[in-house]
């Protein structure tokens, strides 16, 4: 991918109406890395602070798009789907303005998950995401446990 | 409250546009107890399963409405607001159909939180919520850490 997230990833977000309603925008999606932005409206509460559930969602959905971009779910991992098992979010400070969520999965982890999935039918991994405001201050962080599972 | 959640709690949900977009319905809100329902549309993904972020949200917002119903935030706790510090959600099975989220806070915990808030300016509590489908099967569970904090 040379110039930003391709159609496939945007379609994955657009297929969940409530994610589309949050107006989440994919900024960068490639193997091992996913970044998205969440605008304030319609995600703010009556104090003008971005609602906890929208912060959770923008971080959580990165696990899905990162999986699509990282694992060859139409090739050697055809028949596998990414599912989220558990997720923890820590709120650090009130989130004001556009929030950026980023996550990374190392090449070593990608190789291990792929191997585990092919050998056992299940590849589990933990994705940590960091949510920052326009000033680069961390407003929240998440750790999600995902599995690639054979359907 | 004699016949269902009053206007005050519905207004709290309605003040966050994205919660309104999820079409969350308060079923019961009283001191120490809050119950809400989440309909499938617009919260389903392309498999027809309710999206993780909507499950998180319906459970998380119970902490806010329970706090409003349980603590006298316009009386002896005037000036305090409930904030969420951290939350963990565990996904047990695919959520199909209307999902019901319930949470409880015991009288002992209510008394302790109130005392801590008045004595120290901060009352922390953990709320566990259970999310069930129409058959009563648990689809997810959450544990959220909340604080009543003086603004």
PDB file of C-alpha atoms in Angstrom:
ATOM      1  CA  UNK A   1       0.000   0.000   0.000  1.00  0.00           C
ATOM      2  CA  UNK A   2       1.660   3.226  -1.071  1.00  0.00           C
ATOM      3  CA  UNK A   3      -0.744   6.040  -0.342  1.00  0.00           C
ATOM      4  CA  UNK A   4      -2.894   5.332   2.697  1.00  0.00           C
ATOM      5  CA  UNK A   5      -5.365   2.676   3.742  1.00  0.00           C
ATOM      6  CA  UNK A   6      -6.992   0.856   0.855  1.00  0.00           C
ATOM      7  CA  UNK A   7     -10.684   0.295   0.261  1.00  0.00           C
ATOM      8  CA  UNK A   8     -10.717  -3.120   1.942  1.00  0.00           C
ATOM      9  CA  UNK A   9      -9.964  -1.676   5.398  1.00  0.00           C
ATOM     10  CA  UNK A  10     -12.396   1.216   5.044  1.00  0.00           C
ATOM     11  CA  UNK A  11     -15.068  -1.307   4.054  1.00  0.00           C
ATOM     12  CA  UNK A  12     -14.382  -3.310   7.231  1.00  0.00           C
ATOM     13  CA  UNK A  13     -15.114  -0.221   9.342  1.00  0.00           C
ATOM     14  CA  UNK A  14     -18.062   0.832   7.188  1.00  0.00           C
ATOM     15  CA  UNK A  15     -19.677  -2.583   7.650  1.00  0.00           C
ATOM     16  CA  UNK A  16     -20.434  -1.731  11.297  1.00  0.00           C
ATOM     17  CA  UNK A  17     -22.986   1.128  11.248  1.00  0.00           C
ATOM     18  CA  UNK A  18     -22.125   2.382  14.736  1.00  0.00           C
ATOM     19  CA  UNK A  19     -18.413   2.676  13.845  1.00  0.00           C
ATOM     20  CA  UNK A  20     -19.386   4.661  10.795  1.00  0.00           C
ATOM     21  CA  UNK A  21     -21.573   6.870  13.015  1.00  0.00           C
ATOM     22  CA  UNK A  22     -18.480   7.592  15.157  1.00  0.00           C
ATOM     23  CA  UNK A  23     -16.838   8.963  11.994  1.00  0.00           C
ATOM     24  CA  UNK A  24     -13.652   6.984  12.639  1.00  0.00           C
ATOM     25  CA  UNK A  25     -11.066   7.654   9.929  1.00  0.00           C
ATOM     26  CA  UNK A  26      -8.274   5.196   9.097  1.00  0.00           C
ATOM     27  CA  UNK A  27      -4.986   7.072   8.827  1.00  0.00           C
ATOM     28  CA  UNK A  28      -2.512   4.265   8.187  1.00  0.00           C
ATOM     29  CA  UNK A  29      -2.951   0.525   7.871  1.00  0.00           C
ATOM     30  CA  UNK A  30      -0.122  -1.802   6.890  1.00  0.00           C
ATOM     31  CA  UNK A  31       1.388  -5.072   8.047  1.00  0.00           C
ATOM     32  CA  UNK A  32       1.976  -4.808  11.800  1.00  0.00           C
ATOM     33  CA  UNK A  33       0.667  -1.262  12.172  1.00  0.00           C
ATOM     34  CA  UNK A  34      -2.716   0.493  12.283  1.00  0.00           C
ATOM     35  CA  UNK A  35      -3.609   4.110  13.074  1.00  0.00           C
ATOM     36  CA  UNK A  36      -7.044   5.750  13.176  1.00  0.00           C
ATOM     37  CA  UNK A  37      -8.562   9.070  14.210  1.00  0.00           C
ATOM     38  CA  UNK A  38     -11.764   9.797  16.118  1.00  0.00           C
ATOM     39  CA  UNK A  39     -13.347  13.269  15.809  1.00  0.00           C
ATOM     40  CA  UNK A  40     -15.065  14.926  18.807  1.00  0.00           C
ATOM     41  CA  UNK A  41     -18.602  15.102  17.379  1.00  0.00           C
ATOM     42  CA  UNK A  42     -20.713  12.899  17.728  1.00  0.00           C
ATOM     43  CA  UNK A  43     -18.551  11.245  20.362  1.00  0.00           C
ATOM     44  CA  UNK A  44     -18.504  13.942  23.043  1.00  0.00           C
ATOM     45  CA  UNK A  45     -20.464  13.904  26.285  1.00  0.00           C
ATOM     46  CA  UNK A  46     -22.200  16.964  27.729  1.00  0.00           C
ATOM     47  CA  UNK A  47     -18.865  18.196  29.131  1.00  0.00           C
ATOM     48  CA  UNK A  48     -17.379  18.242  25.596  1.00  0.00           C
ATOM     49  CA  UNK A  49     -15.131  15.303  26.477  1.00  0.00           C
ATOM     50  CA  UNK A  50     -14.965  12.270  24.192  1.00  0.00           C
ATOM     51  CA  UNK A  51     -17.083   9.428  25.546  1.00  0.00           C
ATOM     52  CA  UNK A  52     -15.344   6.330  26.996  1.00  0.00           C
ATOM     53  CA  UNK A  53     -17.143   3.934  24.652  1.00  0.00           C
ATOM     54  CA  UNK A  54     -15.941   5.755  21.534  1.00  0.00           C
ATOM     55  CA  UNK A  55     -12.344   5.772  22.839  1.00  0.00           C
ATOM     56  CA  UNK A  56     -12.674   2.026  23.467  1.00  0.00           C
ATOM     57  CA  UNK A  57     -14.091   1.456  19.974  1.00  0.00           C
ATOM     58  CA  UNK A  58     -11.447   3.331  17.979  1.00  0.00           C
ATOM     59  CA  UNK A  59      -8.721   1.347  19.772  1.00  0.00           C
ATOM     60  CA  UNK A  60     -10.536  -1.989  19.580  1.00  0.00           C
ATOM     61  CA  UNK A  61     -11.283  -1.809  15.844  1.00  0.00           C
ATOM     62  CA  UNK A  62      -7.567  -1.397  15.124  1.00  0.00           C
ATOM     63  CA  UNK A  63      -7.200  -5.086  16.011  1.00  0.00           C
ATOM     64  CA  UNK A  64      -9.513  -6.051  13.184  1.00  0.00           C
ATOM     65  CA  UNK A  65      -7.957  -3.878  10.485  1.00  0.00           C
ATOM     66  CA  UNK A  66      -4.416  -4.715  11.607  1.00  0.00           C
ATOM     67  CA  UNK A  67      -5.274  -8.420  11.322  1.00  0.00           C
ATOM     68  CA  UNK A  68      -6.627  -7.913   7.796  1.00  0.00           C
ATOM     69  CA  UNK A  69      -3.466  -6.020   6.782  1.00  0.00           C
ATOM     70  CA  UNK A  70      -0.993  -8.337   8.522  1.00  0.00           C
ATOM     71  CA  UNK A  71      -2.222 -11.887   8.069  1.00  0.00           C
ATOM     72  CA  UNK A  72      -2.989 -13.417   4.714  1.00  0.00           C
ATOM     73  CA  UNK A  73      -6.600 -14.303   5.501  1.00  0.00           C
ATOM     74  CA  UNK A  74      -7.252 -15.013   1.834  1.00  0.00           C
ATOM     75  CA  UNK A  75      -4.035 -17.028   1.392  1.00  0.00           C
ATOM     76  CA  UNK A  76      -2.331 -19.444   3.778  1.00  0.00           C
ATOM     77  CA  UNK A  77      -4.644 -18.345   6.595  1.00  0.00           C
ATOM     78  CA  UNK A  78      -7.837 -18.574   4.537  1.00  0.00           C
ATOM     79  CA  UNK A  79     -10.720 -19.618   6.790  1.00  0.00           C
ATOM     80  CA  UNK A  80      -9.301 -17.807   9.820  1.00  0.00           C
ATOM     81  CA  UNK A  81     -10.994 -14.766  11.354  1.00  0.00           C
ATOM     82  CA  UNK A  82      -9.730 -12.359  14.014  1.00  0.00           C
ATOM     83  CA  UNK A  83     -11.834 -12.223  17.176  1.00  0.00           C
ATOM     84  CA  UNK A  84     -11.401 -10.158  20.321  1.00  0.00           C
ATOM     85  CA  UNK A  85     -11.447 -12.122  23.582  1.00  0.00           C
ATOM     86  CA  UNK A  86     -10.839  -9.448  26.179  1.00  0.00           C
ATOM     87  CA  UNK A  87      -9.849  -5.818  26.363  1.00  0.00           C
ATOM     88  CA  UNK A  88      -8.821  -3.369  29.067  1.00  0.00           C
ATOM     89  CA  UNK A  89      -8.850   0.386  28.703  1.00  0.00           C
ATOM     90  CA  UNK A  90      -7.216   2.838  31.104  1.00  0.00           C
ATOM     91  CA  UNK A  91      -8.373   6.419  31.023  1.00  0.00           C
ATOM     92  CA  UNK A  92      -5.556   8.863  31.782  1.00  0.00           C
ATOM     93  CA  UNK A  93      -7.024  12.323  31.176  1.00  0.00           C
ATOM     94  CA  UNK A  94     -10.115  13.915  29.595  1.00  0.00           C
ATOM     95  CA  UNK A  95      -9.980  13.492  25.807  1.00  0.00           C
ATOM     96  CA  UNK A  96     -10.538  16.768  23.984  1.00  0.00           C
ATOM     97  CA  UNK A  97     -10.451  17.304  20.220  1.00  0.00           C
ATOM     98  CA  UNK A  98      -9.423  14.723  17.637  1.00  0.00           C
ATOM     99  CA  UNK A  99      -8.031  11.542  19.214  1.00  0.00           C
ATOM    100  CA  UNK A 100      -5.465   9.401  17.414  1.00  0.00           C
ATOM    101  CA  UNK A 101      -5.199   5.683  18.209  1.00  0.00           C
ATOM    102  CA  UNK A 102      -2.127   3.670  17.205  1.00  0.00           C
ATOM    103  CA  UNK A 103      -1.119   0.058  17.561  1.00  0.00           C
ATOM    104  CA  UNK A 104       1.826  -2.085  16.497  1.00  0.00           C
ATOM    105  CA  UNK A 105       2.558  -5.805  16.268  1.00  0.00           C
ATOM    106  CA  UNK A 106       6.213  -6.801  15.905  1.00  0.00           C
ATOM    107  CA  UNK A 107       7.457  -8.987  13.050  1.00  0.00           C
ATOM    108  CA  UNK A 108       8.393 -11.676  15.601  1.00  0.00           C
ATOM    109  CA  UNK A 109       4.871 -11.689  17.035  1.00  0.00           C
ATOM    110  CA  UNK A 110       3.337 -11.778  13.561  1.00  0.00           C
ATOM    111  CA  UNK A 111       5.465 -14.833  12.708  1.00  0.00           C
ATOM    112  CA  UNK A 112       4.593 -16.575  15.990  1.00  0.00           C
ATOM    113  CA  UNK A 113       0.845 -15.938  15.657  1.00  0.00           C
ATOM    114  CA  UNK A 114       0.866 -17.204  12.067  1.00  0.00           C
ATOM    115  CA  UNK A 115       2.770 -20.346  13.123  1.00  0.00           C
ATOM    116  CA  UNK A 116       0.479 -20.997  16.098  1.00  0.00           C
ATOM    117  CA  UNK A 117      -2.619 -20.524  13.936  1.00  0.00           C
ATOM    118  CA  UNK A 118      -1.413 -22.946  11.271  1.00  0.00           C
ATOM    119  CA  UNK A 119      -0.217 -25.535  13.797  1.00  0.00           C
ATOM    120  CA  UNK A 120      -3.058 -25.417  16.327  1.00  0.00           C
ATOM    121  CA  UNK A 121      -5.977 -23.654  14.589  1.00  0.00           C
ATOM    122  CA  UNK A 122      -5.614 -20.716  16.989  1.00  0.00           C
ATOM    123  CA  UNK A 123      -3.121 -17.849  17.140  1.00  0.00           C
ATOM    124  CA  UNK A 124      -3.464 -15.545  20.141  1.00  0.00           C
ATOM    125  CA  UNK A 125      -1.865 -12.131  20.527  1.00  0.00           C
ATOM    126  CA  UNK A 126      -2.055  -9.029  22.702  1.00  0.00           C
ATOM    127  CA  UNK A 127      -2.307  -5.648  21.011  1.00  0.00           C
ATOM    128  CA  UNK A 128      -1.537  -2.511  22.960  1.00  0.00           C
ATOM    129  CA  UNK A 129      -2.939   0.735  21.620  1.00  0.00           C
ATOM    130  CA  UNK A 130      -2.138   4.278  22.654  1.00  0.00           C
ATOM    131  CA  UNK A 131      -4.664   7.104  22.310  1.00  0.00           C
ATOM    132  CA  UNK A 132      -3.324  10.646  22.114  1.00  0.00           C
ATOM    133  CA  UNK A 133      -4.834  14.094  21.726  1.00  0.00           C
ATOM    134  CA  UNK A 134      -3.747  16.794  19.248  1.00  0.00           C
ATOM    135  CA  UNK A 135      -0.941  17.825  21.625  1.00  0.00           C
ATOM    136  CA  UNK A 136       0.387  14.259  21.685  1.00  0.00           C
ATOM    137  CA  UNK A 137      -0.684  13.735  25.307  1.00  0.00           C
ATOM    138  CA  UNK A 138      -1.829  10.210  26.125  1.00  0.00           C
ATOM    139  CA  UNK A 139      -5.551  10.268  26.988  1.00  0.00           C
ATOM    140  CA  UNK A 140      -6.048   6.495  27.241  1.00  0.00           C
ATOM    141  CA  UNK A 141      -4.336   3.192  26.563  1.00  0.00           C
ATOM    142  CA  UNK A 142      -5.711  -0.253  25.822  1.00  0.00           C
ATOM    143  CA  UNK A 143      -4.535  -3.851  25.823  1.00  0.00           C
ATOM    144  CA  UNK A 144      -6.663  -6.281  23.831  1.00  0.00           C
ATOM    145  CA  UNK A 145      -6.342 -10.030  23.550  1.00  0.00           C
ATOM    146  CA  UNK A 146      -7.175 -11.238  20.048  1.00  0.00           C
ATOM    147  CA  UNK A 147      -7.237 -14.649  18.423  1.00  0.00           C
ATOM    148  CA  UNK A 148      -6.995 -15.742  14.835  1.00  0.00           C
ATOM    149  CA  UNK A 149      -9.407 -18.639  14.848  1.00  0.00           C
ATOM    150  CA  UNK A 150     -10.438 -21.097  12.205  1.00  0.00           C
ATOM    151  CA  UNK A 151     -14.155 -20.591  11.557  1.00  0.00           C
TER     152      UNK A 151
ATOM    153  CA  UNK B   1     -38.918   5.954  41.301  1.00  0.00           C
ATOM    154  CA  UNK B   2     -42.063   3.870  40.980  1.00  0.00           C
ATOM    155  CA  UNK B   3     -42.473   3.067  37.311  1.00  0.00           C
ATOM    156  CA  UNK B   4     -39.160   2.827  35.483  1.00  0.00           C
ATOM    157  CA  UNK B   5     -36.220   5.122  34.929  1.00  0.00           C
ATOM    158  CA  UNK B   6     -37.068   8.783  35.223  1.00  0.00           C
ATOM    159  CA  UNK B   7     -36.263  11.563  32.780  1.00  0.00           C
ATOM    160  CA  UNK B   8     -32.987  12.512  34.517  1.00  0.00           C
ATOM    161  CA  UNK B   9     -31.320   9.194  33.617  1.00  0.00           C
ATOM    162  CA  UNK B  10     -32.624   9.159  30.054  1.00  0.00           C
ATOM    163  CA  UNK B  11     -31.287  12.705  29.651  1.00  0.00           C
ATOM    164  CA  UNK B  12     -27.845  11.557  30.820  1.00  0.00           C
ATOM    165  CA  UNK B  13     -27.773   8.956  28.039  1.00  0.00           C
ATOM    166  CA  UNK B  14     -29.301  11.339  25.485  1.00  0.00           C
ATOM    167  CA  UNK B  15     -26.581  13.908  26.182  1.00  0.00           C
ATOM    168  CA  UNK B  16     -24.015  11.680  24.437  1.00  0.00           C
ATOM    169  CA  UNK B  17     -25.034  11.533  20.750  1.00  0.00           C
ATOM    170  CA  UNK B  18     -23.227   8.256  20.058  1.00  0.00           C
ATOM    171  CA  UNK B  19     -25.035   6.505  22.952  1.00  0.00           C
ATOM    172  CA  UNK B  20     -28.305   7.763  21.534  1.00  0.00           C
ATOM    173  CA  UNK B  21     -27.240   6.420  18.114  1.00  0.00           C
ATOM    174  CA  UNK B  22     -26.760   2.980  19.723  1.00  0.00           C
ATOM    175  CA  UNK B  23     -30.442   3.144  20.767  1.00  0.00           C
ATOM    176  CA  UNK B  24     -29.625   2.071  24.307  1.00  0.00           C
ATOM    177  CA  UNK B  25     -32.775   1.830  26.433  1.00  0.00           C
ATOM    178  CA  UNK B  26     -32.733   2.141  30.219  1.00  0.00           C
ATOM    179  CA  UNK B  27     -34.847  -0.633  31.720  1.00  0.00           C
ATOM    180  CA  UNK B  28     -34.393  -0.072  35.447  1.00  0.00           C
ATOM    181  CA  UNK B  29     -32.395   2.490  37.400  1.00  0.00           C
ATOM    182  CA  UNK B  30     -32.563   2.785  41.169  1.00  0.00           C
ATOM    183  CA  UNK B  31     -30.193   3.098  44.083  1.00  0.00           C
ATOM    184  CA  UNK B  32     -27.546   0.391  43.714  1.00  0.00           C
ATOM    185  CA  UNK B  33     -28.944  -1.093  40.513  1.00  0.00           C
ATOM    186  CA  UNK B  34     -29.005  -0.245  36.804  1.00  0.00           C
ATOM    187  CA  UNK B  35     -30.209  -2.258  33.808  1.00  0.00           C
ATOM    188  CA  UNK B  36     -30.190  -1.296  30.125  1.00  0.00           C
ATOM    189  CA  UNK B  37     -30.872  -2.930  26.777  1.00  0.00           C
ATOM    190  CA  UNK B  38     -28.972  -2.658  23.505  1.00  0.00           C
ATOM    191  CA  UNK B  39     -30.784  -3.550  20.243  1.00  0.00           C
ATOM    192  CA  UNK B  40     -28.941  -5.288  17.374  1.00  0.00           C
ATOM    193  CA  UNK B  41     -29.251  -2.524  14.769  1.00  0.00           C
ATOM    194  CA  UNK B  42     -27.202  -0.298  14.372  1.00  0.00           C
ATOM    195  CA  UNK B  43     -24.749  -2.162  16.574  1.00  0.00           C
ATOM    196  CA  UNK B  44     -24.205  -5.313  14.523  1.00  0.00           C
ATOM    197  CA  UNK B  45     -21.147  -6.112  12.424  1.00  0.00           C
ATOM    198  CA  UNK B  46     -21.325  -7.728   8.995  1.00  0.00           C
ATOM    199  CA  UNK B  47     -21.751 -11.161  10.616  1.00  0.00           C
ATOM    200  CA  UNK B  48     -24.920  -9.933  12.380  1.00  0.00           C
ATOM    201  CA  UNK B  49     -23.137 -10.051  15.739  1.00  0.00           C
ATOM    202  CA  UNK B  50     -23.242  -7.064  18.083  1.00  0.00           C
ATOM    203  CA  UNK B  51     -20.033  -5.052  17.888  1.00  0.00           C
ATOM    204  CA  UNK B  52     -17.576  -5.139  20.825  1.00  0.00           C
ATOM    205  CA  UNK B  53     -17.600  -1.352  21.251  1.00  0.00           C
ATOM    206  CA  UNK B  54     -21.380  -1.218  21.666  1.00  0.00           C
ATOM    207  CA  UNK B  55     -21.265  -4.046  24.240  1.00  0.00           C
ATOM    208  CA  UNK B  56     -18.577  -2.103  26.103  1.00  0.00           C
ATOM    209  CA  UNK B  57     -20.628   1.099  25.963  1.00  0.00           C
ATOM    210  CA  UNK B  58     -23.928  -0.274  27.258  1.00  0.00           C
ATOM    211  CA  UNK B  59     -22.087  -1.769  30.251  1.00  0.00           C
ATOM    212  CA  UNK B  60     -19.885   1.275  30.867  1.00  0.00           C
ATOM    213  CA  UNK B  61     -22.710   3.825  30.839  1.00  0.00           C
ATOM    214  CA  UNK B  62     -24.470   1.894  33.620  1.00  0.00           C
ATOM    215  CA  UNK B  63     -21.764   3.242  35.951  1.00  0.00           C
ATOM    216  CA  UNK B  64     -22.846   6.800  35.222  1.00  0.00           C
ATOM    217  CA  UNK B  65     -26.585   6.288  35.617  1.00  0.00           C
ATOM    218  CA  UNK B  66     -26.130   4.082  38.694  1.00  0.00           C
ATOM    219  CA  UNK B  67     -24.033   6.840  40.280  1.00  0.00           C
ATOM    220  CA  UNK B  68     -26.746   9.418  39.555  1.00  0.00           C
ATOM    221  CA  UNK B  69     -29.397   7.167  41.083  1.00  0.00           C
ATOM    222  CA  UNK B  70     -27.352   6.022  44.078  1.00  0.00           C
ATOM    223  CA  UNK B  71     -25.389   9.006  45.319  1.00  0.00           C
ATOM    224  CA  UNK B  72     -26.964  12.315  46.220  1.00  0.00           C
ATOM    225  CA  UNK B  73     -24.922  14.402  43.790  1.00  0.00           C
ATOM    226  CA  UNK B  74     -27.216  17.367  44.342  1.00  0.00           C
ATOM    227  CA  UNK B  75     -27.232  16.943  48.134  1.00  0.00           C
ATOM    228  CA  UNK B  76     -24.425  15.913  50.494  1.00  0.00           C
ATOM    229  CA  UNK B  77     -22.259  14.926  47.513  1.00  0.00           C
ATOM    230  CA  UNK B  78     -22.924  18.106  45.515  1.00  0.00           C
ATOM    231  CA  UNK B  79     -19.843  18.981  43.469  1.00  0.00           C
ATOM    232  CA  UNK B  80     -18.861  15.339  42.971  1.00  0.00           C
ATOM    233  CA  UNK B  81     -18.957  13.669  39.552  1.00  0.00           C
ATOM    234  CA  UNK B  82     -18.559   9.988  38.638  1.00  0.00           C
ATOM    235  CA  UNK B  83     -15.631   9.242  36.354  1.00  0.00           C
ATOM    236  CA  UNK B  84     -14.449   5.938  34.910  1.00  0.00           C
ATOM    237  CA  UNK B  85     -10.759   5.156  35.455  1.00  0.00           C
ATOM    238  CA  UNK B  86     -10.402   1.731  33.878  1.00  0.00           C
ATOM    239  CA  UNK B  87     -12.582  -1.005  32.460  1.00  0.00           C
ATOM    240  CA  UNK B  88     -12.099  -4.580  31.330  1.00  0.00           C
ATOM    241  CA  UNK B  89     -14.519  -6.470  29.133  1.00  0.00           C
ATOM    242  CA  UNK B  90     -14.437 -10.218  28.522  1.00  0.00           C
ATOM    243  CA  UNK B  91     -16.241 -11.555  25.497  1.00  0.00           C
ATOM    244  CA  UNK B  92     -17.758 -14.985  26.118  1.00  0.00           C
ATOM    245  CA  UNK B  93     -19.824 -15.762  23.019  1.00  0.00           C
ATOM    246  CA  UNK B  94     -21.176 -13.969  19.933  1.00  0.00           C
ATOM    247  CA  UNK B  95     -23.941 -11.545  20.974  1.00  0.00           C
ATOM    248  CA  UNK B  96     -27.080 -12.001  18.894  1.00  0.00           C
ATOM    249  CA  UNK B  97     -30.358 -10.119  19.313  1.00  0.00           C
ATOM    250  CA  UNK B  98     -31.173  -7.696  22.124  1.00  0.00           C
ATOM    251  CA  UNK B  99     -28.483  -7.631  24.829  1.00  0.00           C
ATOM    252  CA  UNK B 100     -29.334  -6.798  28.423  1.00  0.00           C
ATOM    253  CA  UNK B 101     -26.666  -5.306  30.709  1.00  0.00           C
ATOM    254  CA  UNK B 102     -27.090  -5.317  34.499  1.00  0.00           C
ATOM    255  CA  UNK B 103     -25.020  -4.049  37.369  1.00  0.00           C
ATOM    256  CA  UNK B 104     -25.381  -3.866  41.132  1.00  0.00           C
ATOM    257  CA  UNK B 105     -23.631  -2.049  43.977  1.00  0.00           C
ATOM    258  CA  UNK B 106     -24.284  -3.341  47.486  1.00  0.00           C
ATOM    259  CA  UNK B 107     -25.584  -1.099  50.275  1.00  0.00           C
ATOM    260  CA  UNK B 108     -22.312  -1.631  52.141  1.00  0.00           C
ATOM    261  CA  UNK B 109     -20.284  -0.476  49.148  1.00  0.00           C
ATOM    262  CA  UNK B 110     -22.562   2.514  48.617  1.00  0.00           C
ATOM    263  CA  UNK B 111     -22.038   3.548  52.249  1.00  0.00           C
ATOM    264  CA  UNK B 112     -18.263   3.072  52.016  1.00  0.00           C
ATOM    265  CA  UNK B 113     -17.930   5.051  48.760  1.00  0.00           C
ATOM    266  CA  UNK B 114     -20.024   7.888  50.171  1.00  0.00           C
ATOM    267  CA  UNK B 115     -17.907   7.961  53.338  1.00  0.00           C
ATOM    268  CA  UNK B 116     -14.614   7.864  51.404  1.00  0.00           C
ATOM    269  CA  UNK B 117     -15.791  10.641  49.085  1.00  0.00           C
ATOM    270  CA  UNK B 118     -16.797  12.919  51.955  1.00  0.00           C
ATOM    271  CA  UNK B 119     -13.660  12.205  53.969  1.00  0.00           C
ATOM    272  CA  UNK B 120     -11.028  12.243  51.217  1.00  0.00           C
ATOM    273  CA  UNK B 121     -12.659  13.933  48.198  1.00  0.00           C
ATOM    274  CA  UNK B 122     -12.539  10.631  46.304  1.00  0.00           C
ATOM    275  CA  UNK B 123     -14.689   7.493  46.516  1.00  0.00           C
ATOM    276  CA  UNK B 124     -13.547   4.600  44.352  1.00  0.00           C
ATOM    277  CA  UNK B 125     -15.603   1.528  43.507  1.00  0.00           C
ATOM    278  CA  UNK B 126     -15.597  -1.427  41.125  1.00  0.00           C
ATOM    279  CA  UNK B 127     -18.780  -2.193  39.213  1.00  0.00           C
ATOM    280  CA  UNK B 128     -19.217  -5.563  37.603  1.00  0.00           C
ATOM    281  CA  UNK B 129     -21.759  -5.818  34.816  1.00  0.00           C
ATOM    282  CA  UNK B 130     -23.173  -8.898  33.147  1.00  0.00           C
ATOM    283  CA  UNK B 131     -24.399  -8.858  29.542  1.00  0.00           C
ATOM    284  CA  UNK B 132     -26.899 -11.507  28.533  1.00  0.00           C
ATOM    285  CA  UNK B 133     -28.775 -12.388  25.365  1.00  0.00           C
ATOM    286  CA  UNK B 134     -32.519 -13.044  25.063  1.00  0.00           C
ATOM    287  CA  UNK B 135     -31.949 -16.661  26.204  1.00  0.00           C
ATOM    288  CA  UNK B 136     -30.229 -15.426  29.350  1.00  0.00           C
ATOM    289  CA  UNK B 137     -26.821 -16.671  28.181  1.00  0.00           C
ATOM    290  CA  UNK B 138     -23.893 -14.506  29.237  1.00  0.00           C
ATOM    291  CA  UNK B 139     -22.301 -12.941  26.137  1.00  0.00           C
ATOM    292  CA  UNK B 140     -19.844 -10.681  27.949  1.00  0.00           C
ATOM    293  CA  UNK B 141     -18.918  -9.350  31.379  1.00  0.00           C
ATOM    294  CA  UNK B 142     -17.207  -6.179  32.489  1.00  0.00           C
ATOM    295  CA  UNK B 143     -15.450  -4.813  35.552  1.00  0.00           C
ATOM    296  CA  UNK B 144     -15.103  -1.049  35.676  1.00  0.00           C
ATOM    297  CA  UNK B 145     -13.278   1.073  38.218  1.00  0.00           C
ATOM    298  CA  UNK B 146     -15.123   4.318  38.909  1.00  0.00           C
ATOM    299  CA  UNK B 147     -14.447   7.258  41.182  1.00  0.00           C
ATOM    300  CA  UNK B 148     -16.700   9.875  42.646  1.00  0.00           C
ATOM    301  CA  UNK B 149     -14.437  12.906  42.499  1.00  0.00           C
ATOM    302  CA  UNK B 150     -14.862  16.458  43.624  1.00  0.00           C
ATOM    303  CA  UNK B 151     -14.705  18.642  40.513  1.00  0.00           C
TER     304      UNK B 151
END
